[in-house]
Amino acid sequence: MAAGVAAWLPFARAAAIGWMPVASAPMPAPPREKRRTQDRLIILNVSGTKFQTWRNTLERYPDTLLGSTERDFFFHEESNEYFFDRDPDIFRHILNFYRTGKLHYPRHECISAYDEELAFFGIIPEIIGDCCYEEYKDRRRENAERIQDDEDNENNNDLVTPHMTLRESMWRAFENPHTSTMALVFYYVTGFFIAVSVMANVVETVPCGTFPNRPKDMSCGERYALAFFCLDTACVMIFTVEYLLRLIAAPSRYKFVKSVMSIIDVVAIMPYYIGLVMTDNEDVSGAFVTLRVFRVFRIFKFSRHSAGLRILGYTLKSCASELGFLLFSLTMAIIIFATVMFYAEKGSTASKFTSIPAAFWYTIVTMTTLGYGDMVPKTIVGKIFGSICSLSGVLVIALPVPVIVSNFSRIYHQSQRAEKRRAQKKTRLARIRAAKRGGASAYLQYKRNGLLSGALDEASKEAGQALVSKVNPTFESQHHHLLHCLEKTTNHEFVDEQTYETSCMEMSLANQTRSRCSSVSSSPHGLSSCCSRRSKRKSFHVPNSTTGGGRHGSVQELSTIQIQERPLSNSRSSLNAKLEETAQLNCDQPFITAAIISMPTPPVTTPEGDESASSPDYSQSNIVRVSAL
Amino acid sequence: GFIYPESGNKRGLKARLRKLIPCSVGRRASARSQSNVEDELELSAVRHRPEGLEQLEAQTRFNRKELQVLYRGFKNECPSGVVNEDTFKDIYSQFFPQGDASTYAHFLFNAFDTDHNGSVSFEDFVMGLSILLRGSIQEKLNWAFNLYDINKDGYITKEEMLDIMKAIYDMMGKCTYPVLREETPRQHVDIFFQKMDKNKDGVITIDEFIDCCQNDENIMRSMQLFENVI
């Protein structure tokens, strides 16, 4: 029941007096009504903007935040009002919903901000009024598509497991040519050969000059038959190899075979093989000639190379209903006009309109305003209907076309925006990472100054990190204390990337010169998981730094990693010292332990520190694994 | 000010044809003579302001606060200040979702619309409520008689009563127990007439009605039911 109507319930109850005289049974007792408290004004303070309304207004919808006792959590005693730390502009609409019973969606607001506010106040979006519902749904769908787009791209680009099989990496190379040089080379080579093949098909048919014993010109294909045949063979071989490689690399072969692109590939190369098989048999050579027509389908292979072509195909698919309508209405009109023209021209002598199907050709040519002139009406009636035909043709064709065009434009712009977003994303992510790194190294700066309290201003000044929050020293100090506690718990210390890198390089050098069992102390943070192919024993898995793993470095063999209790010291030389220590966790076999070394891109010299990287920020660093000797 | 014009459902065929001819001017089908303007203009000029609070206080048995609450609720649903029949039917039907309350709402509307101008203003509304909630038994019975007497001629005939009864049973809808039969309203009317019509002349006058009701304990008791609704 609409909220406002509840105010009319007293009236409806009063009007029930009209039934009393005719009642056939005595009335039930009325519900006991407690002394109705006076309706009070409630003050809602939303981020400083004060809204006031009657209590009853809010209680019309008891299953929302404002209408139920949940709002008591937000009651602020000192000012005797309800305080909400939310957006007042959007709150305005929410309050209007209580007042009028209709929820509106303001078009200038961001859809996700609006959704959040609705979720906060416990209002389901489905009750948005009809006036605004469509707009809301459209914006929501757009947003969802955009997020889906981004996620898909992320999945595509970042799908890097450290141990990708050859098959997976091949498939990835095929789908995203930009991932490696080999893929790019392959991409361009196939593109080139598609072009060559198509050009060869075209040039084959060009007349190439006359021979004395031939009545007419020979086409180039016949003159240089061998050359063209070799070219064709080469192209088809490349295409076949490409198709087979894709088939092998595809994660789901069945799905791949069903896909449109693979069908195009097959259609492009089959004529050649069929031709090879059939050249001896003269009877079916006619069919063989027809097969050559299919060679032109090779041009569709370009759709892997061109996004615009794919968009066109997608548009046509999504406008299928409009195209169908166009076709249907054209067919209707053609039949009507052809019939009329046939009967109109039946009387005239030597008329070309010999039958209705013959008149179809005239109708089509006229409706599309081509007007070849091979068939023209001669009678006056025929001419009248002919002109009506051409006028109506313009209309019928012009109607569905804008729909198709607008669809294409929308899809095209969407893909443009997606491209732009992808390009911008890299810079945005890099900037965000730099900001995060700033926050992490605040702690290191803080420690470096050797103070456990109140060195914040100095730290931020020295580091020059604009992103360190100067406004909340309590938060900072508590945060640093927390990190310090973690260090004490694990008996390791945080260091920054560069120190870790240099120390690890030293370690690797040291490793290479030694060939004995030695343990390297390493903190849990800087190592990635080591699933050695020889044995998996007691490896210390650290999930957070693996993500950078297989991206750039070469994956090499690894044996166990052994963790050692490191002595608490801040000196750099302690690193080398640890190499001597042999407190191994398992010494059954003389494994040489190796460390995973993280090699981040910016090498910076820093003062002392320890070799552990500080936080998951360094996930993007490259990891090179050093083999055991 | 202007009163909201009657909606077009009473417009005759002639008037509709007249509208088609471009030079004619649309006329309202209702009896009053304010109707020389186009429909669009009529639609926009709809504002009705009630009499002052003091006057209403004097005319009804509500106090200031109650009138304020009533007016706020009224104005919220009908910002133009008057209720026309369709809105009235709409609002009333919301309380009876299972059946069809529109016929009964029509009768109710006529009962509230005491000056028969096709719309219920706030004064009409509040005066009706005043009688129903704060009036004496006599007044309430008077009001009920007025409701049943559809053509307001002072007599309730069997047909009028049958209409009213059917309208009431319509509000029940069809999912009832026991199942509603065709002749149930008629039987109910017969019982009612048997009780009320003392001189068996086929109509019920106001005196017969009030007399009979005052002698019936059930009815007397039920009249007091909604005293403290506001």
XYZ file of C-alpha atoms in Angstrom, chain B residues 22 25 30 51 57 68 70 74-75 84 92 97-98 100 142 144 187 190-191 198 220:
21
model
C -11.140 21.865 -35.250
C -14.490 24.355 -28.388
C -21.086 18.561 -16.223
C -11.336 28.003 4.802
C -12.660 24.454 14.128
C -3.662 20.046 11.159
C -5.896 15.692 8.858
C -5.139 15.165 2.827
C -2.854 17.613 1.055
C -11.986 13.934 -7.586
C -10.279 3.659 -1.152
C -7.095 -5.224 -2.378
C -9.014 -8.454 -2.795
C -13.448 -4.235 -6.269
C -28.666 10.331 9.291
C -25.885 6.370 6.843
C -31.390 -12.180 0.430
C -34.780 -8.808 1.930
C -33.784 -9.398 5.538
C -42.463 -1.163 9.246
C -26.221 0.978 18.534
